[in-house]
């Protein structure tokens, strides 16, 4: 199903749509407050954007420097050009240690590579340790938001889910109680897992360290208790120097949730004694994006989710309607680059209002890229037949004043005398809106009558 069909499904539950919309807007407002309280917020955004420009222009050098430094600290660095390669590398490390249970903290890259499904096909039981991720994992669903994976779930539903899977008392939906139950359930897995996988928020070229930001401390606990740490990192996560973290860490949490900083910003530079550390660097289409002048800026993304929270389409259509690991406005400009046929609908899932660009902490020109993707998709022939036919018809009408006048007059006559021709189930605008009554005359006629003489 495409975005419109999946959004239609989400929209069937109107009260869920309303609180989804309100909750995300509340987070957007918290972000605004945090931004206004931060001196030189705009300067921070510009600086972050310029650092990322530098990274994108020198990515190969920073990656090699990062690899060299990490290797000097005894870390094994792997390179994967596709999700399959990434999954095979991770599996081979796990297999070498003869392990069948592992823990994993939040990593959108592993979602992008469908690592959980791959490992489970090979008999490995993966437990996601981020609370939101664990909730969607128990529900057998993908996350619907990159920062708030289960934002589409009500607390009563989570209570039911925990009752079914963790044996909590039926009807108990107290968030504090449910969090404690999840903590107890996860603790057991932390204590017995020999391999811990983490994502990476930033990889510092200067030092070869990776930085992982969490609010729950689950990445730290997993890594500290495991014999093997595997950090999975997209190649665009590189920053040149440690001092640049000051810019990104101040922007990341404020943009994501309005917090001044994430509760834990953990630096992993080398394995502790007796432990192994691996970093898997993944390309998966990123080099191709880098070569494209129009779309390379999308690689600046620090996955804060601010563009999700502000997007009027995302807030009222839900993350699953984007049918890709990273949803929302940023997902809509990343996914077509990976598979234009499958994701060609996503750049059209936008009002092009520009709110995403306005809040993006690294100043990605998101709405411009959405517009450019639409042009590419139409040129390459991936737009649907109905959309192409509709656009051709609109071009004919809007580029020819006489045709425009005739079309307007016909429309007014039809709405007045044969309304069922317009107001029927085949017209998707009609399904959720009250159609207007026909005006007596067109604006052009009114203008000629009333204003032209004066
Ligand atoms: S595109 Fe910008 S606003 Fe959206 S998730 Fe990435 S960094 Fe955040």
CSV table of C-alpha atoms and ligand atoms in Angstrom, one decimal:
chain,number,residue,atom,x,y,z
A,1,UNK,CA,0.0,0.0,0.0
A,2,UNK,CA,1.2,3.6,-0.7
A,3,UNK,CA,1.3,6.4,1.9
A,4,UNK,CA,-2.2,7.7,1.1
A,5,UNK,CA,-3.8,4.2,1.6
A,6,UNK,CA,-1.8,3.6,4.8
A,7,UNK,CA,-2.7,7.1,6.1
A,8,UNK,CA,-6.3,6.4,5.3
A,9,UNK,CA,-6.1,3.3,7.5
A,10,UNK,CA,-4.5,5.3,10.4
A,11,UNK,CA,-7.2,8.0,10.0
A,12,UNK,CA,-10.0,5.5,10.7
A,13,UNK,CA,-9.4,6.0,14.4
A,14,UNK,CA,-10.1,9.7,14.7
A,15,UNK,CA,-9.4,10.0,18.5
A,16,UNK,CA,-6.0,8.3,18.0
A,17,UNK,CA,-5.2,10.8,15.2
A,18,UNK,CA,-6.1,13.7,17.5
A,19,UNK,CA,-4.0,12.8,20.4
A,20,UNK,CA,-1.1,11.7,18.1
A,21,UNK,CA,-1.3,15.1,16.6
A,22,UNK,CA,-1.5,16.9,19.9
A,23,UNK,CA,1.3,14.9,21.6
A,24,UNK,CA,3.7,15.6,18.8
A,25,UNK,CA,2.8,19.3,18.7
A,26,UNK,CA,3.4,19.5,22.4
A,27,UNK,CA,6.9,18.1,21.8
A,28,UNK,CA,7.4,20.6,19.0
A,29,UNK,CA,6.4,23.4,21.5
A,30,UNK,CA,8.9,22.1,24.0
A,31,UNK,CA,11.6,22.2,21.3
A,32,UNK,CA,10.6,25.9,20.5
A,33,UNK,CA,10.9,26.8,24.2
A,34,UNK,CA,14.3,25.2,24.5
A,35,UNK,CA,15.5,26.9,21.3
A,36,UNK,CA,14.4,30.3,22.5
A,37,UNK,CA,16.1,29.8,25.8
A,38,UNK,CA,19.4,29.0,24.2
A,39,UNK,CA,21.5,32.0,23.3
A,40,UNK,CA,22.7,32.0,19.7
A,41,UNK,CA,20.5,29.2,18.7
A,42,UNK,CA,20.6,30.2,15.0
A,43,UNK,CA,24.4,30.5,15.2
A,44,UNK,CA,24.5,27.0,16.6
A,45,UNK,CA,22.4,25.7,13.7
A,46,UNK,CA,24.6,27.5,11.1
A,47,UNK,CA,27.7,26.1,12.8
A,48,UNK,CA,26.4,22.6,12.8
A,49,UNK,CA,25.4,22.9,9.2
A,50,UNK,CA,28.9,24.2,8.2
A,51,UNK,CA,30.6,21.4,10.2
A,52,UNK,CA,28.5,18.9,8.3
A,53,UNK,CA,29.4,20.6,5.0
A,54,UNK,CA,33.0,20.1,5.8
A,55,UNK,CA,32.4,16.5,6.7
A,56,UNK,CA,30.6,15.8,3.4
A,57,UNK,CA,33.3,17.4,1.4
A,58,UNK,CA,36.1,15.4,3.1
A,59,UNK,CA,34.2,12.3,4.1
A,60,UNK,CA,36.7,9.8,2.7
A,61,UNK,CA,39.6,11.4,4.7
A,62,UNK,CA,37.6,11.6,8.0
A,63,UNK,CA,36.5,8.0,7.6
A,64,UNK,CA,40.1,6.7,7.1
A,65,UNK,CA,41.3,8.8,10.0
A,66,UNK,CA,38.5,7.4,12.2
A,67,UNK,CA,39.4,3.9,11.2
A,68,UNK,CA,43.1,4.4,11.8
A,69,UNK,CA,42.5,5.9,15.3
A,70,UNK,CA,40.0,3.2,16.2
A,71,UNK,CA,42.4,0.4,15.1
A,72,UNK,CA,45.1,2.0,17.2
A,73,UNK,CA,42.8,1.4,20.2
A,74,UNK,CA,42.4,-2.3,19.3
A,75,UNK,CA,39.0,-1.9,17.8
A,76,UNK,CA,38.1,-4.0,14.7
A,77,UNK,CA,36.6,-1.8,12.0
A,78,UNK,CA,34.4,-3.4,9.3
A,79,UNK,CA,33.1,-1.8,6.1
A,80,UNK,CA,29.7,-2.8,4.7
A,81,UNK,CA,28.3,-1.4,1.4
A,82,UNK,CA,24.9,-3.0,1.7
A,83,UNK,CA,22.5,-4.0,4.4
A,84,UNK,CA,23.2,-7.7,3.6
A,85,UNK,CA,26.9,-7.2,4.2
A,86,UNK,CA,26.2,-5.4,7.4
A,87,UNK,CA,24.0,-8.2,8.7
A,88,UNK,CA,26.4,-10.9,7.6
A,89,UNK,CA,29.3,-9.1,9.5
A,90,UNK,CA,27.3,-8.7,12.7
A,91,UNK,CA,26.1,-12.3,12.5
A,92,UNK,CA,29.6,-13.7,11.9
A,93,UNK,CA,30.9,-11.9,15.0
A,94,UNK,CA,28.0,-13.3,17.1
A,95,UNK,CA,28.5,-16.8,15.6
A,96,UNK,CA,32.2,-16.7,16.4
A,97,UNK,CA,31.3,-16.3,20.0
A,98,UNK,CA,28.7,-19.1,19.9
A,99,UNK,CA,26.0,-16.8,21.4
A,100,UNK,CA,22.3,-17.1,20.8
A,101,UNK,CA,20.9,-14.2,23.0
A,102,UNK,CA,21.9,-10.6,22.5
A,103,UNK,CA,20.8,-7.1,23.6
A,104,UNK,CA,20.6,-4.1,21.3
A,105,UNK,CA,20.1,-0.4,22.1
A,106,UNK,CA,18.3,1.9,19.7
A,107,UNK,CA,19.8,2.1,16.3
A,108,UNK,CA,17.9,3.3,13.2
A,109,UNK,CA,20.7,1.9,11.0
A,110,UNK,CA,19.9,-1.7,12.2
A,111,UNK,CA,16.2,-0.9,11.4
A,112,UNK,CA,17.2,0.2,8.0
A,113,UNK,CA,19.2,-3.0,7.5
A,114,UNK,CA,16.4,-5.2,9.0
A,115,UNK,CA,19.0,-6.7,11.3
A,116,UNK,CA,16.5,-8.2,13.9
A,117,UNK,CA,14.7,-10.2,11.2
A,118,UNK,CA,18.0,-11.4,9.7
A,119,UNK,CA,19.4,-12.5,13.1
A,120,UNK,CA,16.1,-14.2,14.1
A,121,UNK,CA,16.1,-16.2,10.8
A,122,UNK,CA,19.6,-17.4,11.9
A,123,UNK,CA,18.4,-18.5,15.4
A,124,UNK,CA,19.6,-15.4,17.3
A,125,UNK,CA,17.2,-13.9,19.9
A,126,UNK,CA,17.6,-10.1,19.9
A,127,UNK,CA,16.1,-8.0,22.7
A,128,UNK,CA,15.7,-4.3,22.1
A,129,UNK,CA,16.6,-2.6,25.4
A,130,UNK,CA,15.2,0.9,24.7
A,131,UNK,CA,11.8,0.9,26.3
A,132,UNK,CA,9.9,2.3,23.3
A,133,UNK,CA,11.7,-0.1,21.0
A,134,UNK,CA,11.0,-3.0,23.3
A,135,UNK,CA,7.3,-2.1,23.3
A,136,UNK,CA,7.1,-2.2,19.4
A,137,UNK,CA,9.2,-5.3,19.4
A,138,UNK,CA,6.7,-7.1,21.7
A,139,UNK,CA,3.9,-5.8,19.4
A,140,UNK,CA,5.8,-7.2,16.4
A,141,UNK,CA,5.8,-3.8,14.7
A,142,UNK,CA,8.5,-1.5,13.4
A,143,UNK,CA,9.1,1.9,15.3
A,144,UNK,CA,6.8,4.7,14.0
A,145,UNK,CA,9.2,7.5,15.0
A,146,UNK,CA,13.0,7.7,15.2
A,147,UNK,CA,13.1,9.2,18.7
A,148,UNK,CA,9.7,8.1,20.1
A,149,UNK,CA,9.3,4.6,18.6
A,150,UNK,CA,5.9,3.8,20.2
A,151,UNK,CA,4.3,7.3,20.1
A,152,UNK,CA,1.2,5.8,18.4
A,153,UNK,CA,0.5,3.5,21.4
A,154,UNK,CA,-1.8,4.5,24.3
A,155,UNK,CA,-0.7,3.6,27.9
A,156,UNK,CA,-3.8,1.3,28.3
A,157,UNK,CA,-2.7,-0.6,25.2
A,158,UNK,CA,0.9,-0.9,26.6
A,159,UNK,CA,-0.6,-2.2,29.8
A,160,UNK,CA,-2.5,-4.9,27.8
A,161,UNK,CA,0.7,-5.8,25.9
A,162,UNK,CA,2.8,-6.1,29.1
A,163,UNK,CA,0.0,-8.2,30.6
A,164,UNK,CA,0.2,-10.6,27.7
A,165,UNK,CA,4.0,-10.8,27.3
A,166,UNK,CA,5.4,-9.9,30.8
A,167,UNK,CA,2.6,-11.1,33.0
A,168,UNK,CA,1.8,-7.7,34.6
A,169,UNK,CA,-1.7,-7.5,36.3
A,170,UNK,CA,-4.5,-7.0,33.8
A,171,UNK,CA,-5.8,-3.4,33.6
A,172,UNK,CA,-2.7,-1.8,35.2
A,173,UNK,CA,-1.6,1.0,32.9
A,174,UNK,CA,0.3,3.1,35.3
A,175,UNK,CA,3.4,4.3,33.4
A,176,UNK,CA,5.7,4.1,36.4
A,177,UNK,CA,4.6,0.6,37.2
A,178,UNK,CA,5.0,-0.5,33.6
A,179,UNK,CA,8.4,1.0,33.3
A,180,UNK,CA,9.5,-0.9,36.5
A,181,UNK,CA,8.1,-4.1,35.1
A,182,UNK,CA,10.1,-3.6,31.8
A,183,UNK,CA,13.2,-2.8,33.8
A,184,UNK,CA,13.0,-6.0,35.7
A,185,UNK,CA,12.3,-8.0,32.5
A,186,UNK,CA,15.2,-6.4,30.7
A,187,UNK,CA,17.7,-6.7,33.6
A,188,UNK,CA,17.6,-10.5,33.3
A,189,UNK,CA,18.7,-10.1,29.6
A,190,UNK,CA,21.4,-7.6,30.4
A,191,UNK,CA,22.9,-10.0,32.9
A,192,UNK,CA,23.1,-12.9,30.5
A,193,UNK,CA,23.9,-11.4,27.1
A,194,UNK,CA,27.5,-11.8,26.0
A,195,UNK,CA,27.1,-9.5,22.9
A,196,UNK,CA,25.7,-6.0,23.0
A,197,UNK,CA,24.9,-4.0,19.8
A,198,UNK,CA,24.6,-0.2,19.9
A,199,UNK,CA,23.9,2.4,17.3
A,200,UNK,CA,26.1,5.5,17.0
A,201,UNK,CA,25.1,9.1,17.2
A,202,UNK,CA,28.5,10.5,16.4
A,203,UNK,CA,31.9,9.0,15.4
A,204,UNK,CA,34.8,11.3,16.1
A,205,UNK,CA,37.5,11.2,13.4
A,206,UNK,CA,40.2,12.8,15.6
A,207,UNK,CA,39.9,10.1,18.4
A,208,UNK,CA,38.3,7.1,16.7
A,209,UNK,CA,35.6,7.1,19.5
A,210,UNK,CA,31.9,6.6,19.1
A,211,UNK,CA,29.3,8.6,21.0
A,212,UNK,CA,25.9,7.0,21.9
A,213,UNK,CA,23.1,9.2,23.3
A,214,UNK,CA,20.3,7.6,25.3
A,215,UNK,CA,17.9,8.7,28.0
A,216,UNK,CA,17.7,5.3,29.7
A,217,UNK,CA,21.4,4.3,30.0
A,218,UNK,CA,20.5,1.0,28.3
A,219,UNK,CA,23.4,1.2,25.8
A,220,UNK,CA,25.9,1.7,28.6
A,221,UNK,CA,24.6,-1.2,30.7
A,222,UNK,CA,24.5,-3.5,27.7
A,223,UNK,CA,28.0,-2.7,26.7
A,224,UNK,CA,29.5,-2.8,30.2
A,225,UNK,CA,28.1,-6.3,31.0
A,226,UNK,CA,28.8,-7.9,27.6
A,227,UNK,CA,32.0,-9.5,26.4
A,228,UNK,CA,31.6,-8.1,22.9
A,229,UNK,CA,30.4,-4.6,21.8
A,230,UNK,CA,29.3,-4.1,18.2
A,231,UNK,CA,28.7,-0.5,17.2
A,232,UNK,CA,26.7,-0.1,13.9
A,233,UNK,CA,27.3,3.3,12.3
A,234,UNK,CA,26.2,5.0,9.0
A,235,UNK,CA,29.3,6.6,7.4
A,236,UNK,CA,27.7,10.0,7.6
A,237,UNK,CA,27.8,10.0,11.4
A,238,UNK,CA,31.4,11.2,11.4
A,239,UNK,CA,32.4,14.5,12.9
A,240,UNK,CA,35.9,15.9,12.6
A,241,UNK,CA,36.9,16.6,16.2
A,242,UNK,CA,35.7,16.1,19.8
A,243,UNK,CA,35.2,19.8,20.3
A,244,UNK,CA,32.4,19.7,17.7
A,245,UNK,CA,30.3,17.5,19.9
A,246,UNK,CA,29.6,20.6,22.0
A,247,UNK,CA,27.6,22.0,19.0
A,248,UNK,CA,25.7,18.8,18.1
A,249,UNK,CA,24.9,17.6,21.7
A,250,UNK,CA,23.4,21.1,22.5
A,251,UNK,CA,21.2,20.9,19.4
A,252,UNK,CA,20.3,17.2,19.4
A,253,UNK,CA,18.2,16.8,22.6
A,254,UNK,CA,16.7,20.3,22.4
A,255,UNK,CA,15.5,19.6,18.9
A,256,UNK,CA,14.3,16.1,19.8
A,257,UNK,CA,12.4,16.5,23.0
A,258,UNK,CA,13.2,20.0,24.4
A,259,UNK,CA,15.6,18.6,27.0
A,260,UNK,CA,18.9,20.5,27.4
A,261,UNK,CA,20.8,17.3,26.8
A,262,UNK,CA,20.2,13.6,26.6
A,263,UNK,CA,20.6,11.9,30.0
A,264,UNK,CA,23.5,9.8,28.9
A,265,UNK,CA,26.1,10.8,26.2
A,266,UNK,CA,28.5,7.9,26.4
A,267,UNK,CA,31.8,7.8,24.7
A,268,UNK,CA,33.2,4.4,23.7
A,269,UNK,CA,36.9,4.5,22.6
A,270,UNK,CA,38.2,1.1,23.2
A,271,UNK,CA,37.2,-2.2,24.8
A,272,UNK,CA,37.7,-2.8,28.5
A,273,UNK,CA,40.2,-5.5,29.4
A,274,UNK,CA,39.0,-8.9,28.2
A,275,UNK,CA,36.3,-7.3,26.0
A,276,UNK,CA,36.1,-7.1,22.2
A,277,UNK,CA,34.9,-4.0,20.3
A,278,UNK,CA,33.8,-3.9,16.7
A,279,UNK,CA,32.6,-0.9,14.6
A,280,UNK,CA,30.6,-1.7,11.4
A,281,UNK,CA,30.6,1.3,9.0
A,282,UNK,CA,27.7,1.1,6.6
A,283,UNK,CA,27.2,2.8,3.2
A,284,UNK,CA,23.9,1.6,1.8
A,285,UNK,CA,23.4,4.3,-0.8
A,286,UNK,CA,25.1,7.1,1.1
A,287,UNK,CA,28.0,7.5,-1.3
A,288,UNK,CA,25.5,7.8,-4.1
A,289,UNK,CA,23.7,10.5,-2.2
A,290,UNK,CA,27.0,12.3,-1.6
A,291,UNK,CA,27.6,12.5,-5.4
A,292,UNK,CA,24.2,14.2,-5.9
A,293,UNK,CA,24.3,18.0,-5.6
A,294,UNK,CA,20.5,18.1,-5.1
A,295,UNK,CA,20.2,15.5,-2.3
A,296,UNK,CA,23.6,15.3,-0.5
A,297,UNK,CA,22.5,17.6,2.2
A,298,UNK,CA,20.2,14.9,3.5
A,299,UNK,CA,23.3,13.2,4.8
A,300,UNK,CA,23.7,15.9,7.4
A,301,UNK,CA,20.8,14.5,9.4
A,302,UNK,CA,21.5,13.8,13.1
A,303,UNK,CA,18.1,12.0,13.6
A,304,UNK,CA,16.6,14.3,16.1
A,305,UNK,CA,13.0,13.8,14.8
A,306,UNK,CA,12.1,17.5,15.0
A,307,UNK,CA,10.9,17.5,11.4
A,308,UNK,CA,8.5,14.6,12.3
A,309,UNK,CA,7.0,16.5,15.3
A,310,UNK,CA,6.3,19.6,13.3
A,311,UNK,CA,5.1,18.0,10.1
A,312,UNK,CA,1.3,18.3,9.7
A,313,UNK,CA,1.2,15.3,7.4
A,314,UNK,CA,3.2,13.1,9.7
A,315,UNK,CA,1.3,14.1,12.8
A,316,UNK,CA,-2.0,13.1,11.2
A,317,UNK,CA,-0.9,10.1,9.2
A,318,UNK,CA,1.3,8.2,11.7
A,319,UNK,CA,4.8,6.8,11.1
A,320,UNK,CA,3.8,3.5,9.6
A,321,UNK,CA,2.1,5.2,6.7
A,322,UNK,CA,5.6,5.9,5.4
A,323,UNK,CA,6.4,2.2,4.9
A,324,UNK,CA,10.1,2.8,5.5
A,325,UNK,CA,12.5,2.5,8.6
A,326,UNK,CA,12.9,6.3,8.8
A,327,UNK,CA,9.5,7.9,8.4
A,328,UNK,CA,8.5,11.6,8.3
A,329,UNK,CA,10.0,14.4,6.1
A,330,UNK,CA,13.6,13.2,6.3
A,331,UNK,CA,12.5,9.6,5.5
A,332,UNK,CA,10.7,11.0,2.5
A,333,UNK,CA,13.9,12.4,1.0
A,334,UNK,CA,16.1,9.4,2.0
A,335,UNK,CA,13.9,6.5,1.0
A,336,UNK,CA,13.5,7.4,-2.8
A,337,UNK,CA,17.2,7.3,-3.1
A,338,UNK,CA,17.3,3.7,-2.0
A,339,UNK,CA,14.3,2.5,-4.1
A,340,UNK,CA,12.5,5.0,-6.2
A,341,UNK,CA,9.8,2.5,-7.3
A,342,UNK,CA,8.9,1.5,-3.8
A,343,UNK,CA,9.2,4.9,-2.2
A,344,UNK,CA,8.2,7.2,-5.0
A,345,UNK,CA,5.0,8.1,-3.3
A,346,UNK,CA,6.7,9.6,-0.2
A,347,UNK,CA,7.9,13.0,-1.5
A,348,UNK,CA,4.2,13.7,-2.4
A,349,UNK,CA,3.2,13.1,1.3
A,350,UNK,CA,3.9,16.7,2.2
A,351,UNK,CA,2.2,20.1,2.1
A,352,UNK,CA,5.6,21.7,1.2
A,353,UNK,CA,4.9,24.2,4.0
A,354,UNK,CA,8.6,24.2,4.9
A,355,UNK,CA,8.1,23.8,8.7
A,356,UNK,CA,10.6,20.8,8.6
A,357,UNK,CA,13.3,23.0,7.1
A,358,UNK,CA,12.6,25.7,9.6
A,359,UNK,CA,13.2,23.4,12.7
A,360,UNK,CA,16.0,21.2,11.3
A,361,UNK,CA,19.0,21.8,13.6
A,362,UNK,CA,21.5,21.2,10.8
A,363,UNK,CA,19.6,23.3,8.2
A,364,UNK,CA,18.7,20.6,5.7
A,365,UNK,CA,16.6,22.1,2.9
A,366,UNK,CA,14.0,19.3,3.4
A,367,UNK,CA,11.1,20.9,1.6
A,368,UNK,CA,13.2,21.9,-1.4
A,369,UNK,CA,14.4,18.3,-1.6
A,370,UNK,CA,10.9,17.0,-1.4
A,371,UNK,CA,10.0,19.2,-4.3
A,372,UNK,CA,13.1,18.1,-6.3
A,373,UNK,CA,12.3,14.5,-5.7
A,374,UNK,CA,8.8,15.0,-7.1
A,375,UNK,CA,10.4,16.2,-10.3
A,376,UNK,CA,12.9,13.4,-10.5
A,377,UNK,CA,10.1,10.8,-9.8
A,378,UNK,CA,7.9,12.1,-12.6
A,379,UNK,CA,10.8,12.4,-15.0
A,380,UNK,CA,11.9,8.8,-14.3
A,381,UNK,CA,8.4,7.6,-14.8
A,382,UNK,CA,7.7,6.5,-11.2
A,383,UNK,CA,4.6,8.7,-10.6
A,384,UNK,CA,1.3,6.9,-10.8
A,385,UNK,CA,-0.7,7.0,-14.0
A,386,UNK,CA,-3.6,8.8,-12.3
A,387,UNK,CA,-1.3,11.5,-10.9
A,388,UNK,CA,0.4,12.0,-14.3
A,389,UNK,CA,-3.0,12.3,-16.1
A,390,UNK,CA,-4.3,14.7,-13.4
A,391,UNK,CA,-1.3,16.9,-13.7
A,392,UNK,CA,-1.5,17.0,-17.5
A,393,UNK,CA,-5.2,18.0,-17.3
A,394,UNK,CA,-4.4,20.7,-14.7
A,395,UNK,CA,-1.6,22.0,-17.0
A,396,UNK,CA,-4.1,22.3,-19.8
A,397,UNK,CA,-6.6,24.1,-17.7
A,398,UNK,CA,-4.3,26.5,-15.8
A,399,UNK,CA,-2.2,27.5,-18.8
A,400,UNK,CA,-5.1,28.4,-21.0
A,401,UNK,CA,-7.5,31.3,-19.8
A,402,UNK,CA,-10.4,30.2,-22.1
A,403,UNK,CA,-10.2,26.6,-21.0
A,404,UNK,CA,-9.9,27.8,-17.3
A,405,UNK,CA,-13.1,29.9,-17.7
A,406,UNK,CA,-15.1,27.0,-19.3
A,407,UNK,CA,-13.9,24.5,-16.7
A,408,UNK,CA,-14.9,27.0,-13.8
A,409,UNK,CA,-18.3,27.5,-15.3
A,410,UNK,CA,-18.8,23.8,-15.9
A,411,UNK,CA,-17.8,23.0,-12.3
A,412,UNK,CA,-20.2,25.6,-10.8
A,413,UNK,CA,-23.0,24.3,-12.9
A,414,UNK,CA,-22.3,20.7,-12.0
A,415,UNK,CA,-22.1,21.5,-8.2
A,416,UNK,CA,-25.4,23.3,-8.4
A,417,UNK,CA,-27.5,21.1,-10.6
A,418,UNK,CA,-25.8,17.6,-10.6
A,419,UNK,CA,-23.8,17.6,-7.3
A,420,UNK,CA,-23.5,13.8,-7.2
A,421,UNK,CA,-21.2,14.0,-10.2
A,422,UNK,CA,-18.6,15.8,-7.9
A,423,UNK,CA,-19.7,14.6,-4.5
A,424,UNK,CA,-19.2,10.8,-4.8
A,425,UNK,CA,-17.0,8.1,-3.3
A,426,UNK,CA,-14.6,8.3,-6.2
A,427,UNK,CA,-13.6,11.8,-5.2
A,428,UNK,CA,-11.2,11.4,-2.3
A,429,UNK,CA,-11.6,15.1,-1.3
A,430,UNK,CA,-15.3,14.5,-0.8
A,431,UNK,CA,-14.7,11.6,1.6
A,432,UNK,CA,-13.5,13.7,4.5
A,433,UNK,CA,-14.7,17.2,3.7
A,434,UNK,CA,-17.8,19.2,3.2
A,435,UNK,CA,-17.8,20.3,-0.4
A,436,UNK,CA,-18.4,24.0,-1.0
A,437,UNK,CA,-21.7,25.3,-2.5
A,438,UNK,CA,-21.3,26.8,-6.0
A,439,UNK,CA,-20.8,30.6,-6.0
A,440,UNK,CA,-23.2,32.6,-8.3
A,441,UNK,CA,-20.3,33.9,-10.4
A,442,UNK,CA,-16.6,33.4,-10.9
A,443,UNK,CA,-14.1,35.8,-9.3
A,444,UNK,CA,-13.3,37.1,-12.8
A,445,UNK,CA,-17.0,38.0,-13.4
A,446,UNK,CA,-17.3,39.6,-10.0
A,447,UNK,CA,-14.2,41.7,-10.5
A,448,UNK,CA,-15.3,42.9,-13.9
A,449,UNK,CA,-18.6,43.9,-12.4
A,450,UNK,CA,-17.5,45.6,-9.2
A,451,UNK,CA,-13.9,46.8,-9.3
A,452,UNK,CA,-12.9,47.3,-12.9
A,453,UNK,CA,-15.0,50.5,-13.3
A,454,UNK,CA,-13.8,52.0,-10.0
B,1,LIG,S1,16.2,16.1,8.9
B,1,LIG,FE1,16.8,17.6,10.5
B,1,LIG,S2,15.0,17.8,11.8
B,1,LIG,FE2,14.7,15.9,10.6
B,1,LIG,S3,15.6,14.3,11.9
B,1,LIG,FE3,17.2,15.0,10.6
B,1,LIG,S4,18.3,16.5,11.8
B,1,LIG,FE4,16.3,16.3,12.7
